GROMACS .gro file of C-alpha atoms in nm:
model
  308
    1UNK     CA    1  -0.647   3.964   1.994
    2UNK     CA    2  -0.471   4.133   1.690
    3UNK     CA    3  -0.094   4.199   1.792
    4UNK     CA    4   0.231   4.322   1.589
    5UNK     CA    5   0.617   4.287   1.621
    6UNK     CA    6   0.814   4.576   1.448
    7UNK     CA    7   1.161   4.462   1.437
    8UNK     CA    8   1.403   4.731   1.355
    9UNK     CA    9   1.748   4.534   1.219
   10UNK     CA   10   2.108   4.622   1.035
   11UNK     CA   11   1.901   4.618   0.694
   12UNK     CA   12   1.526   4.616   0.715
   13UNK     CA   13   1.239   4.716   0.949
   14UNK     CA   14   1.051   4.393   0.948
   15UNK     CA   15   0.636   4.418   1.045
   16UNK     CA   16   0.458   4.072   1.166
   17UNK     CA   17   0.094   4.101   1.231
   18UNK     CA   18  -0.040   3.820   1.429
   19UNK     CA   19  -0.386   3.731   1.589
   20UNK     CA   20  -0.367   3.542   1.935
   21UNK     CA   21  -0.678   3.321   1.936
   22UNK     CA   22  -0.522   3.002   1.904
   23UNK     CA   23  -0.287   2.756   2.081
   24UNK     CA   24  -0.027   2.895   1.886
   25UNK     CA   25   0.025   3.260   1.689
   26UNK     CA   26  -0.148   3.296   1.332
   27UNK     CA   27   0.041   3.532   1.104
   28UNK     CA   28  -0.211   3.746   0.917
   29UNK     CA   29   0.058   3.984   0.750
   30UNK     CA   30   0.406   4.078   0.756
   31UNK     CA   31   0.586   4.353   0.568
   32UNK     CA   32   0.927   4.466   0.559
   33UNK     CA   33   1.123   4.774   0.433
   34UNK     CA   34   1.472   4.730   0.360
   35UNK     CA   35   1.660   5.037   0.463
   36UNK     CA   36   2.015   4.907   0.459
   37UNK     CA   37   2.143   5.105   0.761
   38UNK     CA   38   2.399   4.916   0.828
   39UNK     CA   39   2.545   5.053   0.511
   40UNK     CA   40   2.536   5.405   0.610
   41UNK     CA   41   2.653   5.354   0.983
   42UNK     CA   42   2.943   5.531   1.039
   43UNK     CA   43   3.285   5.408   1.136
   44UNK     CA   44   3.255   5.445   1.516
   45UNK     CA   45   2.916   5.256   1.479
   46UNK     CA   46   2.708   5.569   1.488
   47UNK     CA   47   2.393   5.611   1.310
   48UNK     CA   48   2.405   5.987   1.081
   49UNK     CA   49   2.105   6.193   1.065
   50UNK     CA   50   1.988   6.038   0.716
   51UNK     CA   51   2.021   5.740   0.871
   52UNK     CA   52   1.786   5.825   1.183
   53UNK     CA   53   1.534   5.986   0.903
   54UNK     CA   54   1.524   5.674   0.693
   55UNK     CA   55   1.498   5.509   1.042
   56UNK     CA   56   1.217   5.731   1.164
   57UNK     CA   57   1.006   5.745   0.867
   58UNK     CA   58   0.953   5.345   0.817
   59UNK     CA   59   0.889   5.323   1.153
   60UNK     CA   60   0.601   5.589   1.075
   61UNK     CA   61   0.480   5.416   0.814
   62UNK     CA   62   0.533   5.007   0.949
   63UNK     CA   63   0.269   5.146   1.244
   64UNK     CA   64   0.015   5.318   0.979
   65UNK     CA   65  -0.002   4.950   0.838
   66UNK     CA   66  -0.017   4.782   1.135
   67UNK     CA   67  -0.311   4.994   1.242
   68UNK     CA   68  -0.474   4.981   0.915
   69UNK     CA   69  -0.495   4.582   0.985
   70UNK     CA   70  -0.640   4.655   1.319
   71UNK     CA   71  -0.346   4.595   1.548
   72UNK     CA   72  -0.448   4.687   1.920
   73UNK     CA   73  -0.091   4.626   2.081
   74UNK     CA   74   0.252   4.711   1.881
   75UNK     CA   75   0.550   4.581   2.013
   76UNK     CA   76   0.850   4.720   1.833
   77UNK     CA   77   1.216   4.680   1.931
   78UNK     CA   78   1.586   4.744   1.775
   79UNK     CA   79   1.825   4.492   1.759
   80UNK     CA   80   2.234   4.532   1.761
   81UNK     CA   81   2.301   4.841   1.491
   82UNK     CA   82   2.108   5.080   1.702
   83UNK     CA   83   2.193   4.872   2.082
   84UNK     CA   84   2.540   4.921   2.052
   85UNK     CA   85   2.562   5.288   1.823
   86UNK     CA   86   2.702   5.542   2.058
   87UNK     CA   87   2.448   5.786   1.960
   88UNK     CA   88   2.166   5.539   2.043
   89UNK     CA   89   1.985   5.788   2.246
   90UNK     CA   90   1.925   6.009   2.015
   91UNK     CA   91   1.809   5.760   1.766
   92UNK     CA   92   1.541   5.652   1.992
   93UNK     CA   93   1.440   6.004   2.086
   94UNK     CA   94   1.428   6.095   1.709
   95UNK     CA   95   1.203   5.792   1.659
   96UNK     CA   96   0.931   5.883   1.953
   97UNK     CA   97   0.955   6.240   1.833
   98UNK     CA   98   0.897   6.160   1.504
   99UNK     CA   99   0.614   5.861   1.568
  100UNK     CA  100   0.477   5.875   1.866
  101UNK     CA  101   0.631   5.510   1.900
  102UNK     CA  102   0.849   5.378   2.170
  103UNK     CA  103   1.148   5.169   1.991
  104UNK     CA  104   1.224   4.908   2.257
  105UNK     CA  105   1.620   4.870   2.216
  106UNK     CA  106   1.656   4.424   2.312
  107UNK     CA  107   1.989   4.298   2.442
  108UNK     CA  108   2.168   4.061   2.255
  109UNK     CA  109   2.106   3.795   2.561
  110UNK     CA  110   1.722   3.857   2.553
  111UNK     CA  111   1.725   3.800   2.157
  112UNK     CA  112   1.876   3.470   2.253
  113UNK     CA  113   1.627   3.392   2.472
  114UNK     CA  114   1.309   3.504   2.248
  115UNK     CA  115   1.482   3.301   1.971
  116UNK     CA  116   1.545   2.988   2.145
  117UNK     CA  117   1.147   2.994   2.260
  118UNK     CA  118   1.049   3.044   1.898
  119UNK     CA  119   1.299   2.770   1.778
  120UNK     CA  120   1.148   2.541   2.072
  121UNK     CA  121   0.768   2.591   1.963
  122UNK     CA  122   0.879   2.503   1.602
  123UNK     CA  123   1.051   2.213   1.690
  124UNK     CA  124   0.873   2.047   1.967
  125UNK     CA  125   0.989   1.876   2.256
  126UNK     CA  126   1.143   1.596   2.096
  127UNK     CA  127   1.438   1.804   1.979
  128UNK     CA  128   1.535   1.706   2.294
  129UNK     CA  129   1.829   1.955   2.457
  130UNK     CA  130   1.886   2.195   2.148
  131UNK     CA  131   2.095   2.454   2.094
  132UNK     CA  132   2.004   2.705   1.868
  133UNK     CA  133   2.250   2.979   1.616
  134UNK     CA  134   2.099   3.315   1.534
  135UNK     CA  135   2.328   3.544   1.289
  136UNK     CA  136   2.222   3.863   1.274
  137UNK     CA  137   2.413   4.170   1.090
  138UNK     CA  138   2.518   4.284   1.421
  139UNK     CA  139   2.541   3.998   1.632
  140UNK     CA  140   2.569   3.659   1.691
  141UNK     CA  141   2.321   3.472   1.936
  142UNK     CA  142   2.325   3.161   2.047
  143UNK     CA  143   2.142   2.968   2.302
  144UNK     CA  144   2.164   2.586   2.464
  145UNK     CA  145   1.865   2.435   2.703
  146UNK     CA  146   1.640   2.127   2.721
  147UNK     CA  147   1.316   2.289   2.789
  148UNK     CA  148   1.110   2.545   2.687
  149UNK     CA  149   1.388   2.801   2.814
  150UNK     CA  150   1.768   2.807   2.760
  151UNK     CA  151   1.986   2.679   3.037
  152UNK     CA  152   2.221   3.029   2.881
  153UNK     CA  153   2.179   3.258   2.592
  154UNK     CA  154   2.494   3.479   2.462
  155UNK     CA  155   2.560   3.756   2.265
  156UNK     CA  156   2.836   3.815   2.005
  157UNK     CA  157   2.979   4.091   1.811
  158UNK     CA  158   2.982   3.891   1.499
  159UNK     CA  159   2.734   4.001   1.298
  160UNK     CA  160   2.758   3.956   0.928
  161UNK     CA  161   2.710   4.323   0.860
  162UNK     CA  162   2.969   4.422   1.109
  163UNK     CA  163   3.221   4.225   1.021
  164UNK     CA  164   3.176   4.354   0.674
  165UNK     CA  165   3.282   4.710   0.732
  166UNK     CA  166   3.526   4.633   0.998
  167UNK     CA  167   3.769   4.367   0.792
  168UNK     CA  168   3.663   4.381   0.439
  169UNK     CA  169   3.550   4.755   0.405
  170UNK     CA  170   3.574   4.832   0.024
  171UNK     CA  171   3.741   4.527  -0.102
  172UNK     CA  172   3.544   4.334  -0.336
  173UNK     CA  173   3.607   4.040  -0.302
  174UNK     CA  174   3.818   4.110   0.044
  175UNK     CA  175   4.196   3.948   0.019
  176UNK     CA  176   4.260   3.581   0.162
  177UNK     CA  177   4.415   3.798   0.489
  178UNK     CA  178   4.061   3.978   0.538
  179UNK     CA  179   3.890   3.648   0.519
  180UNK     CA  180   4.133   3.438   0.778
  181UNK     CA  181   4.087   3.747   1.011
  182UNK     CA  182   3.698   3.724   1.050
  183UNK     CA  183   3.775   3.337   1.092
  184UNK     CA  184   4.023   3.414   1.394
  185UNK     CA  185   3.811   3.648   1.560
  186UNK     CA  186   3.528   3.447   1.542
  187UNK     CA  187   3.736   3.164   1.691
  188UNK     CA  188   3.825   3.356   1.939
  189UNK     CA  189   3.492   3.517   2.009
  190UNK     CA  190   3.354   3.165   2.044
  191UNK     CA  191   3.608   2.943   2.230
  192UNK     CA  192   3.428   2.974   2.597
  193UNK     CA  193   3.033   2.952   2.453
  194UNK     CA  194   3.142   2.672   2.244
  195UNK     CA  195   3.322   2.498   2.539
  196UNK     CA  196   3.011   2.495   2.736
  197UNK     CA  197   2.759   2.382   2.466
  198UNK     CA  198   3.021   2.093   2.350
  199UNK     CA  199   3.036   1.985   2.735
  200UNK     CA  200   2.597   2.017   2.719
  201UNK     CA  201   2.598   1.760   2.417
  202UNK     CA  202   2.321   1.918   2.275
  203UNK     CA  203   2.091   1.673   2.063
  204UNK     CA  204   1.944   1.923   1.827
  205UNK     CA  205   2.119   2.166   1.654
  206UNK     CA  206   1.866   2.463   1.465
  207UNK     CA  207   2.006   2.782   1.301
  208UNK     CA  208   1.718   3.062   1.280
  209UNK     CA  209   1.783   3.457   1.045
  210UNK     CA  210   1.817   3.548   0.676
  211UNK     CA  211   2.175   3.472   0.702
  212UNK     CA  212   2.165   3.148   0.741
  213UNK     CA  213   1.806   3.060   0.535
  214UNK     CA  214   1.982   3.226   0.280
  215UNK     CA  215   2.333   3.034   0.276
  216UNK     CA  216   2.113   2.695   0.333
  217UNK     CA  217   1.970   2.723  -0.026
  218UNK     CA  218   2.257   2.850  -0.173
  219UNK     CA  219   2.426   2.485  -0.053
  220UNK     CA  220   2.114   2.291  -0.167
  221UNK     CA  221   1.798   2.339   0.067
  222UNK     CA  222   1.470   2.378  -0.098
  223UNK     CA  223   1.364   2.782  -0.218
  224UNK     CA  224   1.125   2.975  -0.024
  225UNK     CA  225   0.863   2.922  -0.266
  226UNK     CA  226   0.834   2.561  -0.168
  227UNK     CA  227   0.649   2.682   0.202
  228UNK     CA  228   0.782   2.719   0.540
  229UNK     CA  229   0.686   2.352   0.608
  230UNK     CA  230   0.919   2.125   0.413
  231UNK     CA  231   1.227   1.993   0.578
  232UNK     CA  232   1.559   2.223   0.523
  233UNK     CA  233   1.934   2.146   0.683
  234UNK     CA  234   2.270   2.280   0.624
  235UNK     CA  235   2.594   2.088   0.635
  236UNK     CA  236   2.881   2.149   0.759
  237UNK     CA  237   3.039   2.056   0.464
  238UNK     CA  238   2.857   2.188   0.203
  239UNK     CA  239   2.919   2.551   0.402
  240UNK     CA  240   3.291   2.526   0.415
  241UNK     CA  241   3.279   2.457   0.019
  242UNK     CA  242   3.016   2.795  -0.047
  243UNK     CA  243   3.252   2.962   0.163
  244UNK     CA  244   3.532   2.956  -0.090
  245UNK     CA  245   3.312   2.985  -0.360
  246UNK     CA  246   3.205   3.329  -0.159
  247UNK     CA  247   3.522   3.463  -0.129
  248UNK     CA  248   3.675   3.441  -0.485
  249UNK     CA  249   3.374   3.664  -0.667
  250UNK     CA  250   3.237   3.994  -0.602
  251UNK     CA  251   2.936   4.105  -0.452
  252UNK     CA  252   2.729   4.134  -0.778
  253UNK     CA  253   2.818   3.776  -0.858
  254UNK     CA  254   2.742   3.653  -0.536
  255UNK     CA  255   2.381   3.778  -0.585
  256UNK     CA  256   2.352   3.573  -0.903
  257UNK     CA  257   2.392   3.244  -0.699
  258UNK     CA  258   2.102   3.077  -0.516
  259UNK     CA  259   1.992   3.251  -0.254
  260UNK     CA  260   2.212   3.488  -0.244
  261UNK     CA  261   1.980   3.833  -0.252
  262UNK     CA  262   2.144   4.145  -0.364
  263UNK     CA  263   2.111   4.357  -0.036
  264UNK     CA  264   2.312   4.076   0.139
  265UNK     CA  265   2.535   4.026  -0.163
  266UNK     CA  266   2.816   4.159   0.053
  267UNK     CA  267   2.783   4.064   0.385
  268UNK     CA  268   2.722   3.680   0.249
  269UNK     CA  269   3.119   3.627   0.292
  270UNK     CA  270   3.110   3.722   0.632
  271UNK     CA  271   2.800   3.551   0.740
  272UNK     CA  272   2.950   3.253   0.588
  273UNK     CA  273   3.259   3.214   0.724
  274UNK     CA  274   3.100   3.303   1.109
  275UNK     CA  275   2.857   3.006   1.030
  276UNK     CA  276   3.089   2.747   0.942
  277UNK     CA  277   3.352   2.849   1.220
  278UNK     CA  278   3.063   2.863   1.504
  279UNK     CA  279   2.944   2.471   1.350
  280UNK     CA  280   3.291   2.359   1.350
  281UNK     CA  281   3.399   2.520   1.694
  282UNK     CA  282   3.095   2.368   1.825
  283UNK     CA  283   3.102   2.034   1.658
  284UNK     CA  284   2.874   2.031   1.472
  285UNK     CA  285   2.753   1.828   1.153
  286UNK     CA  286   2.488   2.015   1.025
  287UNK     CA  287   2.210   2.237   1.142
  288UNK     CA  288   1.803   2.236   1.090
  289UNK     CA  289   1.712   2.591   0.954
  290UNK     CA  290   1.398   2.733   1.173
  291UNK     CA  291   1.208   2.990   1.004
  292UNK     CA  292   1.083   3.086   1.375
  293UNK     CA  293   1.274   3.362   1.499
  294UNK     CA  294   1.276   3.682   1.736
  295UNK     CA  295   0.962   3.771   1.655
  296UNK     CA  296   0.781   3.473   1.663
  297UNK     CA  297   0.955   3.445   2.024
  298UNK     CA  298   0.784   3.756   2.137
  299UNK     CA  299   0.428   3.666   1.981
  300UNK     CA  300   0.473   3.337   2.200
  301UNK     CA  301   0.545   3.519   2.516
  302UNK     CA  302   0.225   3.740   2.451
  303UNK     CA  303   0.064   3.459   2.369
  304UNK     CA  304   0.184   3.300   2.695
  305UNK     CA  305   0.109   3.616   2.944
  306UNK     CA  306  -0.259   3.621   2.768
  307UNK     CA  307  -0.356   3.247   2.889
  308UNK     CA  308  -0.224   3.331   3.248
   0.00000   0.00000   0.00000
């Protein structure tokens, strides 16, 4: 069976097509279109009508694809930009209207949850209890268990992308001030999750999204080109040192350095600094970067329901 996963994020609406024959999903094709939304939200987190077109149309076109590579079932969902805009209804509406398409909006617990599954299935069992960090540009997930589903899964509002407009806004590169503030909010965002995953002693520790694939090579790990397959971790260390690096240059410098794409050029900082303080708060040495994510976790739950 020939499924997809249409993930609608804070900068790109992400296509996976997958065939469920197997013991585990096979990826066939996978497109993106990078729409950048959460540069034209709005400052009370609202979506504007260009916004909602932009939205709308690669929607449109991410299901023409999928149905050009025969995709029976399309699941598609929206993340934290569109969850938590005020005007979410009438983003969703516009996007039925417009496609015919039913945009599933996922709470930031359940996004956990799929994660953690996908991170799980990547690892294997000897991970051993894991907990697992998923930065988004919304939201921060992050899930603890020692089987195949978390023990809890939570949901942040510390999204690189978020963080970005609300303490930095223009600034380029933000002031020292900005920079401490994300840092103290994410401290204090994280001080009861962190308590309970600390108490858990976790065995495994696996980081999953762009942010963090992308802040992993820029502190050493192997490039994408080198396949899915080959080993890559990210210190604590080495973070807290790209971190200042991050904040002394601007965004177009920042997308010179490895890794570093230009989209994300400006959110980097933020992500940054939210990954080191959520490894520190949580005690944590390093982290195993997962390339299994959301997605992957909903493919495995089809795959799952279709063996019952």
């Amino acid at each position: 069976m020939r499924v997809g996963v249409l993930d609608a994020g804070s900068n790109t609406v992400r296509l996976e097509v997958a065939d469920l024959d197997g013991a585990v999903p096979t990826g066939v094709h996978t497109a993106k279109q990078r729409l950048r939304l959460a540069e034209l939200v709005e400052r009370d987190g609202r979506l504007p009508s260009c916004a909602i077109t932009l939205l709308a149309d690669a929607v449109a076109d991410a299901r023409k694809e999928a149905e050009s590579w025969g995709v029976a079932d399309l699941d598609a969902f929206a993340t934290a930009i569109i969850r938590d805009a005020p005007n979410r209804d009438e983003v969703l509406n516009a996007v039925l209207a417009e496609t015919g398409l039913e945009l599933r909006v996922m709470s930031g617990e359940r996004e956990a949850e799929l994660t953690f599954l996908a991170a799980r299935a990547w690892m294997g069992w000897r991970a051993g209890p894991m907990v697992v960090l998923d930065i988004g540009g919304g939201s921060l997930e992050i899930a603890f268990g020692g089987t195949g589903v978390p023990d809890f899964a939570a949901s942040m509002p510390l999204g690189a992308g978020r963080l970005t407009r609300r303490y930095f806004g223009r600034a380029d590169p933000p002031p020292k001030r900005a920079v401490k503030a994300v840092r103290c909010r994410a401290e204090e965002q994280l001080r009861e999750v962190s308590a309970r995953v600390r108490a858990a002693e976790p065995l495994t520790a696996v980081a999953t999204s762009r942010t963090f694939q992308q802040l992993a090579r820029l502190c050493g790990a192997p490039p994408a080109k080198k396949g899915v397959h080959v080993p890559r971790e990210l210190s604590r260390a080495d973070l807290r040192k790209a971190v200042t690096i991050l904040a002394g240059l601007p965004a177009a410098e920042r997308a010179k350095l490895p890794g570093i794409s230009r989209p994300r050029s400006r959110q980097a900082l933020a992500g940054a600094v939210v990954a080191h303080t959520a490894m520190r708060q949580l005690d944590l040495a390093s982290v195993t970067v997962c390339p299994w994510a959301v997605r992957e976790g909903l493919l495995l739950q089809r795959l799952a329901e279709l063996e019952r």
